[in-house]
Every structure is written in structure tokens, then in C-alpha cells.
Short mmCIF file of C-alpha atoms in Angstrom, two decimals:
data_model
loop_
_atom_site.label_atom_id
_atom_site.label_comp_id
_atom_site.label_asym_id
_atom_site.label_seq_id
_atom_site.Cartn_x
_atom_site.Cartn_y
_atom_site.Cartn_z
CA MET A 1 153.71 57.53 141.74
CA ASN A 2 150.73 55.66 143.07
CA LEU A 3 147.76 57.99 143.72
CA ASN A 4 146.29 55.68 146.35
CA LYS A 5 149.54 55.89 148.31
CA ALA A 6 149.51 59.68 147.91
CA LYS A 7 145.96 59.83 149.29
CA ALA A 8 146.88 57.58 152.21
CA TYR A 9 149.91 59.76 152.96
CA CYS A 10 147.82 62.95 152.97
CA ARG A 11 145.25 61.38 155.27
CA LYS A 12 147.94 60.65 157.89
CA LEU A 13 149.17 64.24 158.20
CA PRO A 14 148.17 66.00 161.46
CA GLY A 15 144.93 67.97 161.11
CA ALA A 16 144.48 67.04 157.44
CA THR A 17 140.93 67.07 156.16
CA GLU A 18 139.54 66.05 152.81
CA ASP A 19 136.49 66.99 150.82
CA ILE A 20 135.20 67.14 147.26
CA LYS A 21 135.36 70.54 145.56
CA TRP A 22 134.49 71.60 142.04
CA GLU A 23 132.36 68.47 141.58
CA SER A 24 135.15 65.93 141.06
CA ASN A 25 138.31 67.05 142.86
CA LEU A 26 139.49 65.49 146.10
CA VAL A 27 141.04 68.32 148.10
CA PHE A 28 143.29 67.84 151.13
CA SER A 29 143.53 70.80 153.49
CA VAL A 30 145.01 71.80 156.81
CA GLY A 31 143.34 74.60 158.72
CA GLU A 32 140.91 74.91 155.80
CA LYS A 33 143.80 75.77 153.44
CA MET A 34 144.47 73.43 150.51
CA PHE A 35 147.77 71.61 150.24
CA ALA A 36 146.93 68.92 147.62
CA VAL A 37 144.30 68.38 144.94
CA MET A 38 143.68 65.22 142.91
CA GLY A 39 140.87 63.45 141.12
CA ALA A 40 138.17 61.93 143.29
CA GLU A 41 137.81 58.17 143.68
CA GLY A 42 137.92 56.34 140.39
CA SER A 43 139.59 59.25 138.62
CA ASP A 44 142.90 58.67 136.92
CA ARG A 45 143.94 62.33 136.85
CA GLY A 46 147.20 63.54 138.33
CA ILE A 47 147.87 65.53 141.48
CA SER A 48 148.55 69.20 142.25
CA PHE A 49 150.29 70.65 145.29
CA LYS A 50 152.26 73.65 146.52
CA VAL A 51 156.07 73.72 146.25
CA ASP A 52 158.87 76.03 147.37
CA GLY A 53 159.53 78.86 144.94
CA ASP A 54 163.04 77.59 144.13
CA ARG A 55 161.71 74.11 143.32
CA PHE A 56 158.88 75.35 141.08
CA LEU A 57 161.04 75.92 138.00
CA GLU A 58 163.11 72.81 138.65
CA LEU A 59 160.03 70.60 138.84
CA THR A 60 158.18 72.17 135.91
CA ASP A 61 161.25 71.67 133.72
CA ARG A 62 160.84 67.92 134.16
CA PRO A 63 158.72 65.95 131.67
CA GLY A 64 155.27 65.14 133.04
CA ILE A 65 155.14 68.06 135.49
CA ILE A 66 153.53 71.37 134.56
CA PRO A 67 152.49 74.56 136.38
CA ALA A 68 149.14 73.81 137.99
CA PRO A 69 146.21 75.39 136.14
CA TYR A 70 144.79 78.36 138.11
CA LEU A 71 147.32 77.88 140.93
CA ALA A 72 150.69 78.29 139.22
CA ARG A 73 151.10 81.88 140.44
CA ALA A 74 150.94 80.49 143.99
CA LYS A 75 153.75 78.02 143.09
CA TRP A 76 151.62 74.93 142.64
CA VAL A 77 152.62 72.17 140.23
CA TYR A 78 150.57 69.49 138.53
CA ILE A 79 151.96 66.03 137.97
CA GLU A 80 150.23 64.76 134.86
CA ASP A 81 152.51 61.75 134.27
CA LYS A 82 152.58 59.45 137.28
CA LYS A 83 155.99 58.17 136.23
CA ALA A 84 157.50 61.65 136.68
CA VAL A 85 158.09 61.06 140.42
CA SER A 86 158.66 58.04 142.63
CA ASP A 87 156.44 57.23 145.59
CA ALA A 88 159.22 58.33 147.95
CA GLU A 89 159.69 61.69 146.21
CA MET A 90 155.91 62.17 146.12
CA ALA A 91 155.73 61.68 149.89
CA GLU A 92 158.50 64.27 150.37
CA LEU A 93 156.75 66.76 148.08
CA LEU A 94 153.39 66.28 149.80
CA GLN A 95 155.02 66.67 153.22
CA ARG A 96 156.64 69.93 152.09
CA SER A 97 153.37 71.22 150.61
CA TYR A 98 151.66 70.51 153.92
CA GLU A 99 154.46 72.29 155.81
CA LEU A 100 154.29 75.37 153.55
CA VAL A 101 150.55 75.71 154.06
CA PHE A 102 150.73 74.89 157.79
CA ALA A 103 153.34 77.63 158.29
CA LYS A 104 150.88 80.24 156.98
CA LEU A 105 148.22 79.34 159.55
CA THR A 106 147.80 81.41 162.70
CA LYS A 107 149.95 80.32 165.63
CA LYS A 108 146.78 79.55 167.58
CA LEU A 109 145.48 77.25 164.85
CA GLN A 110 148.90 75.60 164.54
CA ARG A 111 148.88 74.82 168.27
CA GLU A 112 145.34 73.42 168.05
CA ILE A 113 146.30 71.13 165.18
CA GLN A 114 149.50 69.97 166.85
CA GLY A 115 147.56 69.24 170.04
CA SER A 116 144.99 67.11 168.22
#
């Protein structure tokens, strides 16, 4: 998994915003709700994102993927080994994380984002 490709993918999602939180974490959000967190520019840390409940155990059973610190109870995973997923699978996982978070937004906010 290439983190620069992951960042570029997140930036292309409708209504996605990014900012720095907790001093050194690049956070991608939709409707002010996080869907992906990774190290800021120059950081070589992994990436965290939300997954479906049924995929949580499957993914965290794989080497290089662990429950995300502080967010595991909300079914977030952390990919600490970039070789644990391909670029294509990473794009699918980020898309699904975005969809899960987007679905929890108000219908009004969803319409505003889709219209933008």
C-alpha cells in the first residue's frame, strides 16, 4: 500500500476534507466525521479507518493489521505494515470507510455533499 496513493484517493471523495489533528495526524473527514487517519506529510506511519463489523475480525486476524488504538470499539483498524494490503484493496477499504461514515450523516447534509 502506498500512503501517497491513499491520500490522493481520499482527497477525491465527494465532500472530503482534511486537516491536522493531535499535532501530527492527517485526518480525512466527510461532514466533519472522520473516515481515515494517517501520519502527516513526511510521516511513515500507517493508516486507520472504519470497517464493517463483519470485516473487523477478518482484517485484524491478518498480519500487519491491528485494532486501531482508541477507535477499535467503533470498528476501526490500523494498518501498520504497508505490505498487508494492495493499493487496490486499500482503495476499496477507504471507499467503504467513507460510505459507512457518510451513511450516518443527516439526509440534508448528504444531499448538500452530493450536490457539491
